[in-house]
Amino acid sequence: MDTDDVDESKKLKEEVRQATDMKIFMATINIVFDCVGKTDPVIRGIEITVNYLGIQFDLKIWSQHISFILVGIIIVTSIRGLLITLTKFFYAISSSKSSNVIVLVLAQIMGMYFVSPVLLMRMSMPLEYRSIVTEVLGELQFNFYHRWFDVIFLVRALSSILFLYLAHKQAPEKHMTP
């Protein structure tokens, strides 16, 4: 790797860290003040960029398409990762006697995993599409689920930070550069 690649890698890592910090901050704000986001972060980012650059852009039309494409990519890759992990798990613990029970449990997990992105996407949809999703899923307490998504994300993020900190303290000589 040459120095340009290293610099780009450092920049990308820093941008991902900043985005993660922002998500942790926003999840904390949402939990403390019991807020539910009104706009999609992608739409908000496009809006800020367009206003900053002074570009003539039909934000309402393009932001929906861009947002759905990005959410689709995230959902497909996330589901792919889940299926790979569940397949490894299934092969590791299955036997001829337990395979039917394991398949049922994995099907339940996958069903919940497939419905959760719909619940998350619903809040960023325009009102006319949001009512369609609400009609299909029934009268769920969507604010409850959005709040729990933030709580679960925050707990996982903070526990990951704590785990990485403790792992770094346990083996400091591996992380030091000469």
Short mmCIF file of the C-alpha atoms (twelve columns), coordinates in Angstrom:
data_MODEL
# 
_entry.id   MODEL 
# 
loop_
_atom_site.group_PDB 
_atom_site.id 
_atom_site.type_symbol 
_atom_site.label_atom_id 
_atom_site.label_alt_id 
_atom_site.label_comp_id 
_atom_site.label_asym_id 
_atom_site.label_seq_id 
_atom_site.Cartn_x 
_atom_site.Cartn_y 
_atom_site.Cartn_z 
_atom_site.pdbx_PDB_model_num 
ATOM 1   C CA . MET A 1   0.000   0.000   0.000  1 
ATOM 2   C CA . ASP A 2   1.358   3.395   -0.870 1 
ATOM 3   C CA . THR A 3   0.912   6.527   1.240  1 
ATOM 4   C CA . ASP A 4   -2.080  7.792   -0.781 1 
ATOM 5   C CA . ASP A 5   -4.007  4.606   -0.028 1 
ATOM 6   C CA . VAL A 6   -3.107  4.859   3.657  1 
ATOM 7   C CA . ASP A 7   -4.236  8.503   3.777  1 
ATOM 8   C CA . GLU A 8   -7.543  7.661   2.075  1 
ATOM 9   C CA . SER A 9   -8.048  4.751   4.463  1 
ATOM 10  C CA . LYS A 10  -7.434  7.018   7.463  1 
ATOM 11  C CA . LYS A 11  -9.862  9.605   6.094  1 
ATOM 12  C CA . LEU A 12  -12.528 6.959   5.528  1 
ATOM 13  C CA . LYS A 13  -12.050 5.537   9.026  1 
ATOM 14  C CA . GLU A 14  -12.358 9.022   10.503 1 
ATOM 15  C CA . GLU A 15  -15.561 9.715   8.550  1 
ATOM 16  C CA . VAL A 16  -17.082 6.415   9.668  1 
ATOM 17  C CA . ARG A 17  -16.093 7.176   13.273 1 
ATOM 18  C CA . GLN A 18  -17.708 10.618  13.053 1 
ATOM 19  C CA . ALA A 19  -20.900 9.162   11.567 1 
ATOM 20  C CA . THR A 20  -21.007 6.564   14.333 1 
ATOM 21  C CA . ASP A 21  -20.442 9.213   16.980 1 
ATOM 22  C CA . MET A 22  -23.288 11.240  15.491 1 
ATOM 23  C CA . LYS A 23  -25.618 8.217   15.475 1 
ATOM 24  C CA . ILE A 24  -24.753 7.480   19.124 1 
ATOM 25  C CA . PHE A 25  -25.403 11.119  20.017 1 
ATOM 26  C CA . MET A 26  -28.729 11.203  18.152 1 
ATOM 27  C CA . ALA A 27  -29.841 7.886   19.689 1 
ATOM 28  C CA . THR A 28  -29.054 9.303   23.143 1 
ATOM 29  C CA . ILE A 29  -31.038 12.479  22.378 1 
ATOM 30  C CA . ASN A 30  -33.960 10.411  21.059 1 
ATOM 31  C CA . ILE A 31  -33.998 8.266   24.205 1 
ATOM 32  C CA . VAL A 32  -33.575 11.082  26.731 1 
ATOM 33  C CA . PHE A 33  -36.101 13.459  25.152 1 
ATOM 34  C CA . ASP A 34  -38.405 10.731  23.771 1 
ATOM 35  C CA . CYS A 35  -38.039 12.040  20.206 1 
ATOM 36  C CA . VAL A 36  -38.827 10.274  16.973 1 
ATOM 37  C CA . GLY A 37  -37.057 11.461  13.839 1 
ATOM 38  C CA . LYS A 38  -39.184 13.207  11.254 1 
ATOM 39  C CA . THR A 39  -36.787 13.047  8.317  1 
ATOM 40  C CA . ASP A 40  -34.455 10.472  6.917  1 
ATOM 41  C CA . PRO A 41  -30.742 11.256  7.494  1 
ATOM 42  C CA . VAL A 42  -30.082 10.711  3.782  1 
ATOM 43  C CA . ILE A 43  -32.706 13.278  2.835  1 
ATOM 44  C CA . ARG A 44  -31.339 15.705  5.403  1 
ATOM 45  C CA . GLY A 45  -27.777 15.210  4.113  1 
ATOM 46  C CA . ILE A 46  -28.851 15.801  0.509  1 
ATOM 47  C CA . GLU A 47  -30.778 18.899  1.572  1 
ATOM 48  C CA . ILE A 48  -27.746 20.362  3.367  1 
ATOM 49  C CA . THR A 49  -25.446 19.579  0.420  1 
ATOM 50  C CA . VAL A 50  -27.814 21.068  -2.170 1 
ATOM 51  C CA . ASN A 51  -28.303 24.228  -0.121 1 
ATOM 52  C CA . TYR A 52  -24.574 24.562  0.533  1 
ATOM 53  C CA . LEU A 53  -23.601 24.097  -3.120 1 
ATOM 54  C CA . GLY A 54  -26.529 26.132  -4.453 1 
ATOM 55  C CA . ILE A 55  -27.544 23.429  -6.944 1 
ATOM 56  C CA . GLN A 56  -30.990 23.393  -8.544 1 
ATOM 57  C CA . PHE A 57  -32.288 19.982  -7.515 1 
ATOM 58  C CA . ASP A 58  -35.763 18.498  -7.094 1 
ATOM 59  C CA . LEU A 59  -35.153 17.291  -3.567 1 
ATOM 60  C CA . LYS A 60  -38.564 15.707  -3.026 1 
ATOM 61  C CA . ILE A 61  -38.343 13.304  -5.983 1 
ATOM 62  C CA . TRP A 62  -34.643 12.386  -5.963 1 
ATOM 63  C CA . SER A 63  -34.243 12.065  -2.217 1 
ATOM 64  C CA . GLN A 64  -36.899 9.347   -2.088 1 
ATOM 65  C CA . HIS A 65  -35.184 7.356   -4.844 1 
ATOM 66  C CA . ILE A 66  -31.706 7.756   -3.371 1 
ATOM 67  C CA . SER A 67  -32.940 6.904   0.103  1 
ATOM 68  C CA . PHE A 68  -34.753 3.764   -1.033 1 
ATOM 69  C CA . ILE A 69  -31.746 2.607   -3.079 1 
ATOM 70  C CA . LEU A 70  -29.438 3.048   -0.079 1 
ATOM 71  C CA . VAL A 71  -31.888 1.365   2.292  1 
ATOM 72  C CA . GLY A 72  -32.299 -1.474  -0.208 1 
ATOM 73  C CA . ILE A 73  -28.534 -1.981  -0.366 1 
ATOM 74  C CA . ILE A 74  -28.313 -1.946  3.426  1 
ATOM 75  C CA . ILE A 75  -31.176 -4.436  3.780  1 
ATOM 76  C CA . VAL A 76  -29.803 -6.833  1.145  1 
ATOM 77  C CA . THR A 77  -26.294 -6.854  2.592  1 
ATOM 78  C CA . SER A 78  -27.611 -7.115  6.135  1 
ATOM 79  C CA . ILE A 79  -29.889 -10.034 5.287  1 
ATOM 80  C CA . ARG A 80  -27.049 -11.708 3.385  1 
ATOM 81  C CA . GLY A 81  -24.827 -11.427 6.459  1 
ATOM 82  C CA . LEU A 82  -27.602 -12.788 8.659  1 
ATOM 83  C CA . LEU A 83  -28.188 -15.769 6.378  1 
ATOM 84  C CA . ILE A 84  -24.468 -16.588 6.243  1 
ATOM 85  C CA . THR A 85  -24.209 -16.407 10.037 1 
ATOM 86  C CA . LEU A 86  -27.363 -18.473 10.570 1 
ATOM 87  C CA . THR A 87  -26.144 -21.104 8.106  1 
ATOM 88  C CA . LYS A 88  -22.862 -21.474 10.006 1 
ATOM 89  C CA . PHE A 89  -24.778 -21.630 13.279 1 
ATOM 90  C CA . PHE A 90  -27.173 -24.249 11.881 1 
ATOM 91  C CA . TYR A 91  -24.356 -26.494 10.684 1 
ATOM 92  C CA . ALA A 92  -22.533 -26.153 14.003 1 
ATOM 93  C CA . ILE A 93  -25.403 -27.205 16.285 1 
ATOM 94  C CA . SER A 94  -27.762 -29.277 14.165 1 
ATOM 95  C CA . SER A 95  -28.259 -32.978 14.428 1 
ATOM 96  C CA . SER A 96  -30.779 -35.323 12.880 1 
ATOM 97  C CA . LYS A 97  -33.043 -34.986 15.927 1 
ATOM 98  C CA . SER A 98  -32.827 -31.234 16.476 1 
ATOM 99  C CA . SER A 99  -32.844 -29.948 12.897 1 
ATOM 100 C CA . ASN A 100 -36.618 -29.353 12.694 1 
ATOM 101 C CA . VAL A 101 -36.685 -27.267 15.879 1 
ATOM 102 C CA . ILE A 102 -33.640 -25.286 14.795 1 
ATOM 103 C CA . VAL A 103 -35.200 -24.559 11.387 1 
ATOM 104 C CA . LEU A 104 -38.350 -23.242 13.093 1 
ATOM 105 C CA . VAL A 105 -36.350 -21.004 15.450 1 
ATOM 106 C CA . LEU A 106 -34.208 -19.696 12.583 1 
ATOM 107 C CA . ALA A 107 -37.334 -19.013 10.496 1 
ATOM 108 C CA . GLN A 108 -38.783 -16.985 13.387 1 
ATOM 109 C CA . ILE A 109 -35.551 -14.990 13.727 1 
ATOM 110 C CA . MET A 110 -35.415 -14.338 9.974  1 
ATOM 111 C CA . GLY A 111 -39.063 -13.238 9.948  1 
ATOM 112 C CA . MET A 112 -38.429 -10.698 12.682 1 
ATOM 113 C CA . TYR A 113 -35.257 -9.597  10.929 1 
ATOM 114 C CA . PHE A 114 -37.100 -9.026  7.633  1 
ATOM 115 C CA . VAL A 115 -39.930 -7.006  9.227  1 
ATOM 116 C CA . SER A 116 -37.668 -4.725  11.280 1 
ATOM 117 C CA . PRO A 117 -36.304 -2.714  8.301  1 
ATOM 118 C CA . VAL A 118 -39.885 -2.003  7.221  1 
ATOM 119 C CA . LEU A 119 -40.594 -0.562  10.657 1 
ATOM 120 C CA . LEU A 120 -37.460 1.563   10.457 1 
ATOM 121 C CA . MET A 121 -38.149 2.731   6.888  1 
ATOM 122 C CA . ARG A 122 -41.730 3.708   7.676  1 
ATOM 123 C CA . MET A 123 -40.724 6.825   9.600  1 
ATOM 124 C CA . SER A 124 -38.690 8.245   6.725  1 
ATOM 125 C CA . MET A 125 -41.410 7.720   4.127  1 
ATOM 126 C CA . PRO A 126 -43.654 10.503  2.890  1 
ATOM 127 C CA . LEU A 127 -47.022 10.612  4.630  1 
ATOM 128 C CA . GLU A 128 -48.974 9.031   1.749  1 
ATOM 129 C CA . TYR A 129 -46.658 5.980   1.673  1 
ATOM 130 C CA . ARG A 130 -46.428 5.804   5.455  1 
ATOM 131 C CA . SER A 131 -50.193 5.324   5.689  1 
ATOM 132 C CA . ILE A 132 -49.960 2.348   3.285  1 
ATOM 133 C CA . VAL A 133 -47.351 0.638   5.468  1 
ATOM 134 C CA . THR A 134 -49.408 1.399   8.570  1 
ATOM 135 C CA . GLU A 135 -52.470 -0.139  6.916  1 
ATOM 136 C CA . VAL A 136 -50.553 -3.291  5.916  1 
ATOM 137 C CA . LEU A 137 -48.913 -3.816  9.320  1 
ATOM 138 C CA . GLY A 138 -51.932 -2.761  11.349 1 
ATOM 139 C CA . GLU A 139 -52.070 -0.368  14.245 1 
ATOM 140 C CA . LEU A 140 -48.683 -0.990  15.794 1 
ATOM 141 C CA . GLN A 141 -47.099 1.369   18.266 1 
ATOM 142 C CA . PHE A 142 -44.402 2.524   15.839 1 
ATOM 143 C CA . ASN A 143 -42.936 5.071   18.268 1 
ATOM 144 C CA . PHE A 144 -42.332 2.273   20.770 1 
ATOM 145 C CA . TYR A 145 -40.356 0.272   18.203 1 
ATOM 146 C CA . HIS A 146 -38.354 3.280   17.029 1 
ATOM 147 C CA . ARG A 147 -37.428 4.047   20.627 1 
ATOM 148 C CA . TRP A 148 -36.383 0.442   21.244 1 
ATOM 149 C CA . PHE A 149 -34.257 0.438   18.081 1 
ATOM 150 C CA . ASP A 150 -32.408 3.434   19.512 1 
ATOM 151 C CA . VAL A 151 -32.066 1.795   22.952 1 
ATOM 152 C CA . ILE A 152 -30.746 -1.457  21.489 1 
ATOM 153 C CA . PHE A 153 -28.348 0.414   19.200 1 
ATOM 154 C CA . LEU A 154 -27.042 2.528   22.078 1 
ATOM 155 C CA . VAL A 155 -26.546 -0.462  24.383 1 
ATOM 156 C CA . ARG A 156 -24.739 -2.400  21.641 1 
ATOM 157 C CA . ALA A 157 -22.566 0.575   20.689 1 
ATOM 158 C CA . LEU A 158 -21.571 1.346   24.270 1 
ATOM 159 C CA . SER A 159 -20.879 -2.304  25.072 1 
ATOM 160 C CA . SER A 160 -18.750 -2.571  21.915 1 
ATOM 161 C CA . ILE A 161 -16.803 0.528   22.943 1 
ATOM 162 C CA . LEU A 162 -16.292 -0.924  26.424 1 
ATOM 163 C CA . PHE A 163 -15.223 -4.304  25.018 1 
ATOM 164 C CA . LEU A 164 -12.733 -2.706  22.615 1 
ATOM 165 C CA . TYR A 165 -11.363 -0.514  25.397 1 
ATOM 166 C CA . LEU A 166 -10.874 -3.519  27.687 1 
ATOM 167 C CA . ALA A 167 -9.324  -5.574  24.879 1 
ATOM 168 C CA . HIS A 168 -6.947  -2.717  24.136 1 
ATOM 169 C CA . LYS A 169 -5.968  -2.441  27.812 1 
ATOM 170 C CA . GLN A 170 -5.343  -6.204  28.027 1 
ATOM 171 C CA . ALA A 171 -2.911  -6.263  25.089 1 
ATOM 172 C CA . PRO A 172 -1.395  -2.755  24.771 1 
ATOM 173 C CA . GLU A 173 1.860   -4.007  23.276 1 
ATOM 174 C CA . LYS A 174 0.071   -5.326  20.163 1 
ATOM 175 C CA . HIS A 175 -1.400  -1.923  19.384 1 
ATOM 176 C CA . MET A 176 1.765   0.105   19.846 1 
ATOM 177 C CA . THR A 177 3.717   1.064   16.752 1 
ATOM 178 C CA . PRO A 178 7.534   0.976   16.807 1 
# 
